[in-house]
GROMACS .gro file of C-alpha atoms in nm:
model
  286
    1MET     CA    1  -0.509  -0.999   2.624
    2PRO     CA    2  -0.350  -0.730   2.409
    3ARG     CA    3  -0.136  -0.485   2.590
    4LEU     CA    4  -0.098  -0.126   2.536
    5LEU     CA    5   0.206  -0.004   2.311
    6ASP     CA    6   0.464   0.093   2.552
    7ARG     CA    7   0.627   0.412   2.393
    8ALA     CA    8   0.913   0.414   2.603
    9LYS     CA    9   1.014   0.066   2.582
   10MET     CA   10   0.945   0.018   2.204
   11THR     CA   11   1.166   0.278   2.061
   12LEU     CA   12   1.328   0.267   1.720
   13LYS     CA   13   1.675   0.322   1.641
   14ALA     CA   14   1.766   0.488   1.295
   15THR     CA   15   1.894   0.151   1.177
   16ASP     CA   16   1.566  -0.025   1.269
   17VAL     CA   17   1.381   0.222   1.013
   18GLY     CA   18   1.684   0.198   0.778
   19LEU     CA   19   1.563   0.493   0.542
   20SER     CA   20   1.920   0.546   0.397
   21LEU     CA   21   2.044   0.189   0.434
   22ARG     CA   22   1.778  -0.033   0.272
   23PRO     CA   23   1.815  -0.041  -0.121
   24VAL     CA   24   1.512   0.091  -0.302
   25ASP     CA   25   1.310  -0.221  -0.471
   26PRO     CA   26   1.282  -0.294  -0.845
   27HIS     CA   27   0.884  -0.184  -0.773
   28LEU     CA   28   0.981   0.166  -0.647
   29ARG     CA   29   1.250   0.238  -0.906
   30PHE     CA   30   0.986   0.148  -1.182
   31LEU     CA   31   0.713   0.349  -1.008
   32LYS     CA   32   0.926   0.648  -0.990
   33ARG     CA   33   0.966   0.676  -1.361
   34VAL     CA   34   0.571   0.642  -1.367
   35PHE     CA   35   0.517   0.912  -1.108
   36GLY     CA   36   0.772   1.162  -1.299
   37ALA     CA   37   0.552   1.131  -1.615
   38LEU     CA   38   0.233   1.240  -1.425
   39GLY     CA   39   0.275   1.607  -1.376
   40GLY     CA   40   0.067   1.765  -1.066
   41ALA     CA   41   0.181   1.911  -0.762
   42ALA     CA   42   0.097   1.695  -0.471
   43ALA     CA   43   0.102   1.327  -0.365
   44VAL     CA   44  -0.047   1.149  -0.059
   45ASP     CA   45   0.116   0.862   0.113
   46VAL     CA   46  -0.125   0.664   0.336
   47GLY     CA   47   0.046   0.425   0.554
   48ALA     CA   48   0.404   0.580   0.510
   49SER     CA   49   0.555   0.311   0.746
   50ASP     CA   50   0.932   0.313   0.663
   51GLY     CA   51   0.904   0.631   0.445
   52PHE     CA   52   1.031   0.471   0.116
   53TYR     CA   53   0.733   0.570  -0.103
   54SER     CA   54   0.734   0.937   0.044
   55ARG     CA   55   1.074   0.978  -0.049
   56VAL     CA   56   1.024   0.868  -0.395
   57LEU     CA   57   0.686   1.083  -0.430
   58ALA     CA   58   0.875   1.369  -0.281
   59SER     CA   59   1.160   1.363  -0.562
   60CYS     CA   60   0.868   1.388  -0.805
   61PHE     CA   61   0.620   1.621  -0.650
   62ASP     CA   62   0.648   1.961  -0.467
   63MET     CA   63   0.438   1.844  -0.167
   64VAL     CA   64   0.381   1.493  -0.015
   65VAL     CA   65   0.133   1.451   0.271
   66SER     CA   66   0.234   1.135   0.472
   67LEU     CA   67  -0.005   0.954   0.718
   68GLU     CA   68   0.141   0.740   0.960
   69PRO     CA   69  -0.071   0.631   1.276
   70ASN     CA   70   0.203   0.454   1.446
   71PRO     CA   71   0.325   0.721   1.681
   72ILE     CA   72   0.684   0.542   1.671
   73LEU     CA   73   0.727   0.536   1.303
   74ALA     CA   74   0.551   0.891   1.272
   75ALA     CA   75   0.793   1.050   1.492
   76ARG     CA   76   1.116   0.876   1.298
   77LEU     CA   77   0.974   0.979   0.963
   78GLY     CA   78   0.957   1.355   1.089
   79GLU     CA   79   1.306   1.348   1.141
   80LEU     CA   80   1.423   1.156   0.830
   81LEU     CA   81   1.194   1.272   0.557
   82PRO     CA   82   1.262   1.580   0.299
   83ALA     CA   83   1.133   1.914   0.395
   84ASN     CA   84   0.861   1.873   0.124
   85CYS     CA   85   0.696   1.581   0.325
   86LEU     CA   86   0.425   1.686   0.587
   87VAL     CA   87   0.425   1.418   0.820
   88LEU     CA   88   0.096   1.361   1.027
   89ALA     CA   89   0.060   1.109   1.313
   90ALA     CA   90  -0.278   0.990   1.208
   91ALA     CA   91  -0.470   0.733   0.991
   92ALA     CA   92  -0.689   0.787   0.713
   93GLY     CA   93  -1.049   0.645   0.753
   94ALA     CA   94  -1.404   0.685   0.671
   95ALA     CA   95  -1.490   0.950   0.948
   96HIS     CA   96  -1.323   1.154   1.208
   97GLY     CA   97  -1.270   0.977   1.539
   98LYS     CA   98  -1.021   0.745   1.699
   99ALA     CA   99  -0.930   0.372   1.652
  100THR     CA  100  -0.710   0.099   1.797
  101LEU     CA  101  -0.409   0.014   1.601
  102ARG     CA  102  -0.261  -0.330   1.652
  103VAL     CA  103   0.091  -0.373   1.645
  104PRO     CA  104   0.207  -0.758   1.636
  105ARG     CA  105   0.512  -0.875   1.833
  106TYR     CA  106   0.771  -1.118   1.696
  107ALA     CA  107   1.069  -1.289   1.850
  108HIS     CA  108   1.319  -1.169   1.565
  109GLU     CA  109   1.180  -0.881   1.391
  110GLU     CA  110   0.977  -0.538   1.425
  111GLY     CA  111   0.616  -0.560   1.412
  112HIS     CA  112   0.562  -0.205   1.356
  113TYR     CA  113   0.545  -0.240   0.979
  114ARG     CA  114   0.251  -0.477   0.991
  115ALA     CA  115   0.047  -0.263   1.222
  116THR     CA  116  -0.331  -0.242   1.131
  117LEU     CA  117  -0.643  -0.077   1.224
  118SER     CA  118  -0.843  -0.369   1.045
  119ASP     CA  119  -1.006  -0.616   1.270
  120GLU     CA  120  -1.000  -0.873   0.995
  121ASN     CA  121  -0.631  -0.873   0.969
  122GLN     CA  122  -0.519  -1.155   1.205
  123PHE     CA  123  -0.142  -1.142   1.101
  124ALA     CA  124  -0.221  -1.469   0.889
  125GLY     CA  125   0.110  -1.690   0.826
  126THR     CA  126   0.350  -1.482   1.045
  127PRO     CA  127   0.468  -1.610   1.396
  128VAL     CA  128   0.287  -1.361   1.617
  129GLN     CA  129   0.392  -1.367   1.973
  130GLY     CA  130   0.149  -1.104   2.094
  131VAL     CA  131  -0.025  -0.776   2.005
  132ASP     CA  132   0.043  -0.432   2.137
  133THR     CA  133  -0.246  -0.150   2.092
  134VAL     CA  134  -0.230   0.223   2.077
  135GLU     CA  135  -0.531   0.434   2.037
  136VAL     CA  136  -0.474   0.680   1.710
  137GLU     CA  137  -0.645   0.972   1.558
  138VAL     CA  138  -0.837   0.890   1.219
  139THR     CA  139  -0.912   1.161   0.961
  140PRO     CA  140  -1.089   1.119   0.635
  141LEU     CA  141  -0.869   1.230   0.332
  142ASP     CA  142  -1.153   1.440   0.205
  143ASP     CA  143  -1.140   1.678   0.513
  144LEU     CA  144  -0.760   1.672   0.533
  145LEU     CA  145  -0.682   1.771   0.179
  146ARG     CA  146  -0.993   2.056   0.158
  147VAL     CA  147  -0.760   2.318   0.278
  148SER     CA  148  -0.529   2.262  -0.013
  149GLN     CA  149  -0.573   2.370  -0.365
  150ARG     CA  150  -0.292   2.161  -0.502
  151ARG     CA  151  -0.375   1.889  -0.743
  152VAL     CA  152  -0.324   1.557  -0.605
  153ALA     CA  153  -0.164   1.327  -0.872
  154VAL     CA  154  -0.109   1.017  -0.680
  155VAL     CA  155  -0.249   0.835  -0.364
  156LYS     CA  156  -0.062   0.533  -0.227
  157ILE     CA  157  -0.240   0.323   0.007
  158ASP     CA  158  -0.080   0.053   0.227
  159THR     CA  159  -0.284   0.007   0.531
  160GLU     CA  160  -0.257  -0.382   0.614
  161GLY     CA  161  -0.622  -0.453   0.514
  162PHE     CA  162  -0.788  -0.094   0.616
  163GLU     CA  163  -0.825   0.004   0.247
  164LEU     CA  164  -1.193   0.034   0.214
  165PRO     CA  165  -1.250   0.301   0.500
  166VAL     CA  166  -0.982   0.478   0.375
  167LEU     CA  167  -1.138   0.505   0.011
  168ALA     CA  168  -1.476   0.570   0.160
  169GLY     CA  169  -1.320   0.888   0.328
  170GLY     CA  170  -1.143   0.998   0.021
  171ARG     CA  171  -1.431   0.986  -0.218
  172GLY     CA  172  -1.457   1.359  -0.287
  173LEU     CA  173  -1.079   1.368  -0.336
  174LEU     CA  174  -1.083   1.073  -0.597
  175VAL     CA  175  -1.383   1.226  -0.800
  176ARG     CA  176  -1.230   1.564  -0.794
  177HIS     CA  177  -0.860   1.526  -0.844
  178GLN     CA  178  -0.875   1.173  -1.020
  179PRO     CA  179  -0.536   1.065  -0.892
  180VAL     CA  180  -0.329   0.754  -0.991
  181MET     CA  181  -0.385   0.531  -0.713
  182VAL     CA  182  -0.107   0.284  -0.579
  183VAL     CA  183  -0.267   0.010  -0.348
  184GLU     CA  184  -0.160  -0.279  -0.176
  185ILE     CA  185  -0.425  -0.528  -0.194
  186ASP     CA  186  -0.368  -0.870   0.002
  187ARG     CA  187  -0.673  -1.123   0.068
  188ARG     CA  188  -0.468  -1.249   0.364
  189GLN     CA  189  -0.510  -0.917   0.534
  190ASN     CA  190  -0.833  -0.811   0.409
  191PRO     CA  191  -1.103  -1.100   0.305
  192ALA     CA  192  -1.295  -0.816   0.126
  193ALA     CA  193  -1.012  -0.777  -0.153
  194ASP     CA  194  -1.252  -0.786  -0.441
  195GLU     CA  195  -1.441  -0.510  -0.298
  196VAL     CA  196  -1.124  -0.276  -0.308
  197PHE     CA  197  -1.074  -0.383  -0.678
  198ASP     CA  198  -1.449  -0.282  -0.756
  199VAL     CA  199  -1.402   0.058  -0.568
  200LEU     CA  200  -1.089   0.136  -0.741
  201THR     CA  201  -1.257   0.039  -1.106
  202ALA     CA  202  -1.618   0.179  -1.039
  203GLU     CA  203  -1.588   0.483  -1.282
  204GLY     CA  204  -1.439   0.289  -1.565
  205GLN     CA  205  -1.084   0.314  -1.427
  206SER     CA  206  -0.819   0.070  -1.539
  207LEU     CA  207  -0.616  -0.156  -1.284
  208ALA     CA  208  -0.270  -0.321  -1.344
  209LEU     CA  209  -0.031  -0.521  -1.140
  210VAL     CA  210   0.275  -0.351  -1.076
  211GLU     CA  211   0.542  -0.590  -1.214
  212ARG     CA  212   0.908  -0.533  -1.189
  213ASP     CA  213   0.945  -0.328  -1.495
  214ARG     CA  214   0.595  -0.302  -1.628
  215LEU     CA  215   0.257  -0.262  -1.552
  216VAL     CA  216   0.024  -0.557  -1.666
  217ARG     CA  217  -0.363  -0.489  -1.682
  218LEU     CA  218  -0.580  -0.702  -1.521
  219ASP     CA  219  -0.951  -0.779  -1.556
  220ARG     CA  220  -1.147  -0.872  -1.255
  221ARG     CA  221  -1.095  -1.257  -1.301
  222GLN     CA  222  -0.731  -1.211  -1.324
  223PHE     CA  223  -0.709  -1.036  -1.028
  224GLN     CA  224  -0.894  -1.275  -0.840
  225ARG     CA  225  -0.677  -1.538  -0.967
  226LEU     CA  226  -0.362  -1.370  -0.834
  227GLN     CA  227  -0.515  -1.299  -0.491
  228ALA     CA  228  -0.646  -1.667  -0.461
  229ASP     CA  229  -0.311  -1.817  -0.378
  230LEU     CA  230  -0.058  -1.522  -0.321
  231ALA     CA  231   0.203  -1.730  -0.146
  232GLY     CA  232   0.208  -1.998  -0.430
  233ALA     CA  233   0.209  -1.695  -0.697
  234GLY     CA  234   0.504  -1.540  -0.506
  235GLY     CA  235   0.695  -1.883  -0.541
  236VAL     CA  236   0.643  -1.868  -0.915
  237LEU     CA  237   0.705  -1.528  -0.970
  238GLY     CA  238   0.979  -1.439  -0.702
  239TYR     CA  239   0.757  -1.180  -0.549
  240GLU     CA  240   0.390  -1.168  -0.432
  241PRO     CA  241   0.153  -0.979  -0.645
  242VAL     CA  242   0.014  -0.741  -0.395
  243ASN     CA  243   0.100  -0.412  -0.552
  244TYR     CA  244  -0.144  -0.256  -0.792
  245LEU     CA  245  -0.191   0.066  -0.985
  246ALA     CA  246  -0.548   0.211  -1.084
  247TRP     CA  247  -0.579   0.515  -1.337
  248CYS     CA  248  -0.857   0.715  -1.489
  249ALA     CA  249  -0.896   0.753  -1.868
  250ARG     CA  250  -0.747   1.105  -1.844
  251ASP     CA  251  -0.417   0.984  -1.769
  252ASP     CA  252  -0.415   0.676  -2.031
  253ASP     CA  253  -0.173   0.869  -2.263
  254LYS     CA  254   0.065   0.911  -1.963
  255ILE     CA  255   0.044   0.555  -1.820
  256ALA     CA  256   0.042   0.377  -2.172
  257PRO     CA  257   0.415   0.360  -2.217
  258PHE     CA  258   0.465   0.164  -1.889
  259VAL     CA  259   0.166  -0.112  -2.006
  260ARG     CA  260   0.320  -0.394  -2.140
  261ALA     CA  261   0.251  -0.779  -2.187
  262ALA     CA  262   0.296  -1.008  -1.891
  263PRO     CA  263   0.608  -1.207  -1.853
  264ALA     CA  264   0.552  -1.572  -1.937
  265ALA     CA  265   0.539  -1.689  -1.568
  266LEU     CA  266   0.260  -1.430  -1.489
  267GLN     CA  267   0.054  -1.498  -1.813
  268SER     CA  268   0.068  -1.870  -1.714
  269LEU     CA  269  -0.083  -1.780  -1.382
  270LEU     CA  270  -0.352  -1.518  -1.536
  271ASP     CA  271  -0.441  -1.783  -1.788
  272GLY     CA  272  -0.447  -2.115  -1.585
  273ALA     CA  273  -0.745  -2.300  -1.460
  274GLY     CA  274  -0.598  -2.423  -1.099
  275PRO     CA  275  -0.457  -2.248  -0.819
  276ALA     CA  276  -0.095  -2.104  -0.838
  277LYS     CA  277   0.186  -2.338  -0.704
  278SER     CA  278   0.512  -2.267  -0.568
  279PRO     CA  279   0.796  -2.479  -0.673
  280GLN     CA  280   0.804  -2.641  -0.313
  281ALA     CA  281   0.421  -2.696  -0.327
  282ALA     CA  282   0.453  -2.850  -0.684
  283LEU     CA  283   0.664  -3.126  -0.553
  284GLN     CA  284   0.403  -3.235  -0.288
  285PRO     CA  285   0.145  -3.526  -0.386
  286SER     CA  286  -0.207  -3.412  -0.452
   0.00000   0.00000   0.00000
């Protein structure tokens, strides 16, 4: 049985969060350049987690709303993020209410960063030893941002499989502001990954994989191919292709300089007929 999250025992040290210690990865360094080209006054970080995206967004926009439902992480973010980040200890979802956040427990690592509101996410492929739970507030993005007149240029979503409710509760924001969307999509966490793709591209938006130093535009078939074997693709590419960026035609001119042809290994995965295989898997007899 899951146990309740013990806030007294499950505390984090500054080094656990590591906002100033861990290097910014190549994806974030690249995305900072993209964000800087967009203009706009505000950004939203849904699932702020360790705060790295919030910090990058805060360097590009006047205001960042950082939503993090995990009370332990939210408290730490409130201490460590820049002054132009508004940290809210809440989850984004389809409607106001409360929900159960599930936090996995592992023997040798913190599980806070894998916490999820999605019942579909069973922490596949990770050595879970148990699950803690905590009740959290849920609010739609539309209601949260109705009080602000600032134009939202970017919405980043990393919710470990809870993407569809977040998008449902932010429909008005997406139509009104037409922000660039940066979304982690992982079929292992969310079997409805194809639906997330469809929502993000429903009004003719473009979608691209965030590669190390470029955006690689994808159609639905190519997206499905990458999602079909994320671990295998990760073995080939050196990273698992789970970070995607979607944008409206209005931003085509701003995004175009960052869209480039896929590197050879990625293009091979996009064009191939069979599932991606890591070098280790390729050695196994079929």
